[in-house]
Amino acid sequence: MLCLLILSCHGKSKDDDEGQEQDAVTPVTVTQYTIGDMQEVVELNATSVFLQKNQLKAITNGYIKSVSVTQGQRITHGQVLFVLKSKEAENLGSTINEIDSTARFSGEIKIIANCNGFVNTINYRTGDYVMEGDVLAEIDDATGLVFLLQLPFELSPYLSKNKTLDLELPDGKIITGVVSTSMPMVDPISQTQSIAIRIKNNITIPENLIAKVMIIKNVKKNVISLPKAAVLTDETQEHFWIMKMIDKGQAVKVPIVKGIESNGQVEIVSPQLSPTDVILKTGNYGLPDTAKVVIFNDEK
């Protein structure tokens, strides 16, 4: 009798535990599907570069009398950058001035900018002696500023539909660019092709600035979608499902076929959802095929 009494007590305790487990509910939030246009995009990086760089060269042997620019300075076409004076001109000028003081012969040679842009490098300073053909400075042509996009070659068919692109700068500013040229070569390792995107000339952009570019692959109209958090998947991301409410306190697993993803939304290709369907948005992870839940925030 004592053994039977002990066994009956254990059995009652086990039944109570099972009852508590069955009564356990999970707090969740819910949502419903939305209908709207969606587009499939690929995010890539583009780097600003000056494609055209001009070199200012000395046209004769002589000394640099003055330098009127500094590195990084913005310059305009026709601006005097260097003044040269040859040794022969110095001697000839002294002789002429001794003969005729009103002649005012200087023998100076002015080197001017041949474009609008920025001074990239300055190789000589005032007083330096230069030879004919020496590069005095290098100028970045402002009209040659582009963003180079490294486009994977398999995405090249979509380029014809993306002639105008939005570029997002690191500070959040959005500028518009137009695809101008495609470099006739592909990187042998990454298999990417350089695409030049031109922007307006009145926008000042430093070189080597990285911007985000969105390439649109596909656009769909009137798509049924759910928030990304409502769609669950397995470890291999081969199977997808949602948890749908079947009454006020119970949710069941519903396998789905998903389509494109955009801006935190996932297209639901099948099954066909009803406007009255209530889908778990949070608290759905790790639930069994049928689970008891309690809704503490009903979103529509």
Short mmCIF file of C-alpha atoms in Angstrom, two decimals:
data_model
loop_
_atom_site.label_atom_id
_atom_site.label_comp_id
_atom_site.label_asym_id
_atom_site.label_seq_id
_atom_site.Cartn_x
_atom_site.Cartn_y
_atom_site.Cartn_z
CA MET A 1 0.00 0.00 0.00
CA LEU A 2 2.88 2.36 0.76
CA CYS A 3 4.43 1.71 -2.68
CA LEU A 4 1.10 2.35 -4.40
CA LEU A 5 0.72 5.62 -2.48
CA ILE A 6 4.19 6.82 -3.53
CA LEU A 7 3.59 5.93 -7.19
CA SER A 8 0.25 7.71 -7.22
CA CYS A 9 1.87 10.88 -5.82
CA HIS A 10 4.57 10.82 -8.51
CA GLY A 11 1.99 10.31 -11.22
CA LYS A 12 -0.04 13.27 -9.99
CA SER A 13 3.04 15.52 -9.95
CA LYS A 14 3.92 14.51 -13.53
CA ASP A 15 0.37 15.22 -14.69
CA ASP A 16 0.50 18.68 -13.05
CA ASP A 17 3.79 19.51 -14.85
CA GLU A 18 2.36 18.46 -18.19
CA GLY A 19 -0.72 20.56 -17.53
CA GLN A 20 1.46 23.59 -16.75
CA GLU A 21 3.48 23.06 -19.95
CA GLN A 22 0.30 22.81 -22.01
CA ASP A 23 -1.05 25.98 -20.46
CA ALA A 24 2.19 27.96 -21.27
CA VAL A 25 1.61 30.75 -23.77
CA THR A 26 4.04 32.96 -25.70
CA PRO A 27 3.58 36.74 -25.88
CA VAL A 28 3.63 37.92 -29.48
CA THR A 29 2.89 40.90 -31.70
CA VAL A 30 0.99 40.54 -34.94
CA THR A 31 0.60 42.22 -38.29
CA GLN A 32 -1.31 41.92 -41.56
CA TYR A 33 -0.17 41.96 -45.15
CA THR A 34 0.17 45.10 -47.23
CA ILE A 35 -0.27 45.67 -50.98
CA GLY A 36 2.08 47.92 -52.91
CA ASP A 37 4.81 48.20 -55.50
CA MET A 38 8.14 46.50 -54.78
CA GLN A 39 11.47 46.55 -56.56
CA GLU A 40 14.42 44.18 -56.33
CA VAL A 41 17.66 46.13 -55.99
CA VAL A 42 21.36 45.40 -55.62
CA GLU A 43 23.49 47.74 -53.50
CA LEU A 44 26.99 48.46 -54.83
CA ASN A 45 29.77 50.96 -54.07
CA ALA A 46 31.15 53.63 -56.39
CA THR A 47 34.33 55.68 -55.82
CA SER A 48 34.87 59.26 -57.00
CA VAL A 49 37.89 59.81 -59.26
CA PHE A 50 39.20 62.45 -61.64
CA LEU A 51 39.55 60.68 -64.98
CA GLN A 52 41.44 63.57 -66.59
CA LYS A 53 44.63 64.94 -65.02
CA ASN A 54 46.56 67.72 -66.74
CA GLN A 55 50.31 68.29 -66.37
CA LEU A 56 51.79 71.79 -66.50
CA LYS A 57 55.30 71.67 -67.97
CA ALA A 58 58.13 74.18 -68.21
CA ILE A 59 58.50 75.51 -71.75
CA THR A 60 62.13 76.59 -71.29
CA ASN A 61 65.12 76.25 -68.99
CA GLY A 62 65.20 78.75 -66.19
CA TYR A 63 64.40 79.68 -62.63
CA ILE A 64 60.97 79.80 -61.02
CA LYS A 65 60.42 83.42 -60.07
CA SER A 66 57.05 82.92 -58.33
CA VAL A 67 54.43 80.29 -57.50
CA SER A 68 50.92 81.67 -56.96
CA VAL A 69 49.02 78.51 -55.97
CA THR A 70 49.08 75.90 -53.22
CA GLN A 71 48.31 72.20 -53.26
CA GLY A 72 44.58 71.47 -53.15
CA GLN A 73 43.61 74.97 -54.30
CA ARG A 74 40.74 75.34 -56.76
CA ILE A 75 41.83 77.14 -59.94
CA THR A 76 40.15 78.51 -63.05
CA HIS A 77 41.08 78.41 -66.70
CA GLY A 78 43.63 81.11 -67.60
CA GLN A 79 44.83 81.70 -64.04
CA VAL A 80 48.59 82.37 -63.69
CA LEU A 81 50.18 79.59 -61.66
CA PHE A 82 53.95 79.94 -62.26
CA VAL A 83 56.29 82.64 -63.51
CA LEU A 84 59.58 81.49 -65.12
CA LYS A 85 62.64 83.48 -66.11
CA SER A 86 65.58 82.09 -68.03
CA LYS A 87 69.20 82.99 -67.28
CA GLU A 88 69.56 84.44 -70.76
CA ALA A 89 66.53 86.66 -70.27
CA GLU A 90 67.94 87.90 -66.96
CA ASN A 91 71.22 88.92 -68.59
CA LEU A 92 69.54 90.33 -71.71
CA GLY A 93 67.08 92.31 -69.62
CA SER A 94 69.86 93.93 -67.59
CA THR A 95 71.67 94.93 -70.76
CA ILE A 96 68.52 96.39 -72.39
CA ASN A 97 67.58 98.30 -69.27
CA GLU A 98 71.08 99.80 -69.09
CA ILE A 99 70.76 101.02 -72.70
CA ASP A 100 67.14 102.19 -72.41
CA SER A 101 65.61 102.53 -68.96
CA THR A 102 62.13 102.99 -70.45
CA ALA A 103 62.11 99.59 -72.17
CA ARG A 104 61.08 97.73 -68.99
CA PHE A 105 62.08 94.34 -70.40
CA SER A 106 61.32 91.57 -67.87
CA GLY A 107 61.77 88.33 -69.84
CA GLU A 108 59.18 86.60 -67.63
CA ILE A 109 57.23 83.61 -68.92
CA LYS A 110 53.80 83.00 -67.35
CA ILE A 111 52.48 79.45 -67.01
CA ILE A 112 48.66 79.51 -66.88
CA ALA A 113 46.03 76.90 -66.06
CA ASN A 114 44.49 75.22 -69.09
CA CYS A 115 41.32 74.04 -67.29
CA ASN A 116 39.11 74.48 -64.24
CA GLY A 117 40.06 72.13 -61.46
CA PHE A 118 42.20 71.50 -58.42
CA VAL A 119 45.96 71.53 -57.89
CA ASN A 120 46.86 67.94 -57.11
CA THR A 121 50.65 68.20 -56.78
CA ILE A 122 53.29 70.93 -57.00
CA ASN A 123 56.76 69.67 -57.84
CA TYR A 124 58.81 72.89 -57.68
CA ARG A 125 59.03 75.98 -55.50
CA THR A 126 60.18 79.56 -55.96
CA GLY A 127 63.89 79.74 -56.82
CA ASP A 128 64.14 76.19 -58.19
CA TYR A 129 65.86 75.67 -61.54
CA VAL A 130 63.85 73.67 -64.06
CA MET A 131 64.59 72.15 -67.43
CA GLU A 132 62.36 72.37 -70.46
CA GLY A 133 59.65 69.71 -70.22
CA ASP A 134 59.80 69.31 -66.42
CA VAL A 135 56.34 68.83 -64.85
CA LEU A 136 55.71 71.82 -62.61
CA ALA A 137 52.32 70.71 -61.28
CA GLU A 138 49.46 68.29 -61.88
CA ILE A 139 45.89 69.58 -62.19
CA ASP A 140 42.72 67.53 -61.65
CA ASP A 141 40.22 68.59 -64.32
CA ALA A 142 36.94 69.37 -62.54
CA THR A 143 34.93 68.38 -65.62
CA GLY A 144 36.47 64.89 -65.47
CA LEU A 145 35.05 63.98 -62.04
CA VAL A 146 33.08 60.71 -62.13
CA PHE A 147 32.06 57.92 -59.81
CA LEU A 148 33.51 54.58 -60.88
CA LEU A 149 31.11 51.70 -60.21
CA GLN A 150 32.57 48.18 -60.11
CA LEU A 151 29.68 46.29 -61.66
CA PRO A 152 29.66 42.47 -61.56
CA PHE A 153 29.47 41.36 -65.16
CA GLU A 154 26.39 39.21 -64.56
CA LEU A 155 24.49 42.42 -63.71
CA SER A 156 25.42 44.16 -66.98
CA PRO A 157 22.04 43.33 -68.64
CA TYR A 158 20.31 45.55 -66.05
CA LEU A 159 22.48 48.57 -66.88
CA SER A 160 20.31 49.61 -69.84
CA LYS A 161 17.38 50.14 -67.44
CA ASN A 162 19.47 52.14 -64.96
CA LYS A 163 20.87 55.01 -67.02
CA THR A 164 20.05 57.47 -64.23
CA LEU A 165 21.16 56.46 -60.74
CA ASP A 166 20.92 57.90 -57.23
CA LEU A 167 24.17 58.01 -55.28
CA GLU A 168 24.04 58.14 -51.48
CA LEU A 169 27.05 59.93 -49.96
CA PRO A 170 28.44 59.07 -46.51
CA ASP A 171 26.72 62.15 -45.02
CA GLY A 172 23.33 60.89 -46.24
CA LYS A 173 23.05 63.35 -49.13
CA ILE A 174 21.54 61.96 -52.35
CA ILE A 175 22.86 63.14 -55.71
CA THR A 176 21.83 62.08 -59.20
CA GLY A 177 24.28 60.61 -61.67
CA VAL A 178 24.08 59.48 -65.29
CA VAL A 179 25.87 56.43 -66.67
CA SER A 180 28.30 57.75 -69.29
CA THR A 181 30.84 55.10 -70.30
CA SER A 182 31.75 51.48 -69.66
CA MET A 183 35.41 50.59 -69.54
CA PRO A 184 36.24 48.01 -72.25
CA MET A 185 37.80 45.57 -69.79
CA VAL A 186 36.89 43.30 -66.90
CA ASP A 187 38.94 42.71 -63.78
CA PRO A 188 40.37 39.17 -64.16
CA ILE A 189 39.93 38.32 -60.47
CA SER A 190 36.64 39.91 -59.41
CA GLN A 191 35.06 39.80 -62.91
CA THR A 192 33.73 43.34 -62.47
CA GLN A 193 33.52 46.07 -65.09
CA SER A 194 34.21 49.75 -64.33
CA ILE A 195 31.23 51.98 -65.12
CA ALA A 196 31.68 55.78 -65.12
CA ILE A 197 28.81 57.74 -63.58
CA ARG A 198 28.90 61.49 -64.23
CA ILE A 199 27.38 64.09 -61.91
CA LYS A 200 26.68 67.81 -62.29
CA ASN A 201 29.77 69.99 -62.59
CA ASN A 202 28.61 72.45 -59.93
CA ILE A 203 28.81 69.80 -57.20
CA THR A 204 32.14 69.72 -55.38
CA ILE A 205 33.13 66.15 -54.50
CA PRO A 206 36.57 65.10 -53.20
CA GLU A 207 38.42 62.25 -54.85
CA ASN A 208 38.22 58.71 -53.40
CA LEU A 209 34.81 59.30 -51.80
CA ILE A 210 32.71 56.10 -51.61
CA ALA A 211 28.99 56.34 -52.39
CA LYS A 212 26.23 53.72 -52.39
CA VAL A 213 24.50 52.95 -55.69
CA MET A 214 21.25 51.01 -56.09
CA ILE A 215 20.86 48.93 -59.27
CA ILE A 216 17.20 48.05 -59.90
CA LYS A 217 16.81 44.46 -61.13
CA ASN A 218 13.06 44.02 -61.10
CA VAL A 219 9.88 46.04 -60.39
CA LYS A 220 6.55 44.47 -59.43
CA LYS A 221 3.18 46.17 -59.08
CA ASN A 222 0.51 45.49 -56.41
CA VAL A 223 2.56 42.94 -54.50
CA ILE A 224 1.33 41.26 -51.29
CA SER A 225 4.09 41.51 -48.70
CA LEU A 226 4.82 41.03 -45.01
CA PRO A 227 7.47 42.53 -42.73
CA LYS A 228 10.72 40.58 -42.88
CA ALA A 229 10.45 39.71 -39.18
CA ALA A 230 7.23 37.79 -39.86
CA VAL A 231 8.94 35.37 -42.30
CA LEU A 232 10.87 32.46 -40.76
CA THR A 233 13.34 30.06 -42.37
CA ASP A 234 15.52 27.07 -41.60
CA GLU A 235 19.32 27.02 -41.25
CA THR A 236 19.88 26.39 -44.97
CA GLN A 237 17.28 29.02 -45.96
CA GLU A 238 15.57 26.54 -48.26
CA HIS A 239 12.17 26.48 -46.58
CA PHE A 240 10.14 29.47 -45.42
CA TRP A 241 7.02 29.78 -43.31
CA ILE A 242 4.87 32.15 -41.26
CA MET A 243 2.86 31.69 -38.07
CA LYS A 244 -0.83 32.51 -38.61
CA MET A 245 -3.46 32.98 -35.95
CA ILE A 246 -6.38 30.53 -36.25
CA ASP A 247 -8.25 31.85 -33.21
CA LYS A 248 -7.69 34.37 -30.43
CA GLY A 249 -5.03 32.31 -28.66
CA GLN A 250 -3.54 29.82 -31.10
CA ALA A 251 -1.15 30.10 -34.08
CA VAL A 252 -0.16 27.47 -36.65
CA LYS A 253 2.76 27.11 -39.04
CA VAL A 254 2.00 27.93 -42.70
CA PRO A 255 4.66 27.17 -45.36
CA ILE A 256 5.08 29.93 -47.95
CA VAL A 257 6.90 30.70 -51.18
CA LYS A 258 8.59 34.09 -50.94
CA GLY A 259 9.53 36.46 -53.74
CA ILE A 260 11.67 39.59 -53.72
CA GLU A 261 12.74 41.58 -50.67
CA SER A 262 12.82 45.36 -50.46
CA ASN A 263 12.91 47.93 -47.65
CA GLY A 264 12.25 45.38 -44.93
CA GLN A 265 9.31 43.78 -46.76
CA VAL A 266 9.09 40.25 -48.23
CA GLU A 267 6.84 39.35 -51.14
CA ILE A 268 4.47 36.43 -50.44
CA VAL A 269 3.96 34.49 -53.68
CA SER A 270 1.89 31.70 -52.14
CA PRO A 271 -0.39 30.86 -50.44
CA GLN A 272 -2.96 33.58 -51.13
CA LEU A 273 -3.46 35.54 -47.91
CA SER A 274 -6.79 36.96 -46.81
CA PRO A 275 -7.28 40.53 -45.54
CA THR A 276 -8.51 39.02 -42.26
CA ASP A 277 -5.40 36.87 -41.72
CA VAL A 278 -3.40 37.83 -38.65
CA ILE A 279 0.30 36.96 -38.83
CA LEU A 280 2.81 36.80 -35.97
CA LYS A 281 5.47 39.50 -36.29
CA THR A 282 7.58 39.03 -33.14
CA GLY A 283 7.73 36.18 -30.65
CA ASN A 284 7.31 33.74 -33.52
CA TYR A 285 10.87 32.36 -33.52
CA GLY A 286 11.23 28.80 -32.25
CA LEU A 287 7.51 28.11 -31.91
CA PRO A 288 6.18 24.61 -32.71
CA ASP A 289 3.82 23.93 -35.60
CA THR A 290 0.89 24.72 -33.29
CA ALA A 291 1.45 27.10 -30.37
CA LYS A 292 -0.59 28.94 -27.79
CA VAL A 293 0.12 32.65 -27.85
CA VAL A 294 -1.15 35.85 -26.32
CA ILE A 295 -1.26 39.08 -28.34
CA PHE A 296 -0.07 42.13 -26.45
CA ASN A 297 0.19 44.57 -29.37
CA ASP A 298 -2.11 44.27 -32.37
CA GLU A 299 -0.67 46.13 -35.39
CA LYS A 300 -2.63 46.72 -38.59
#
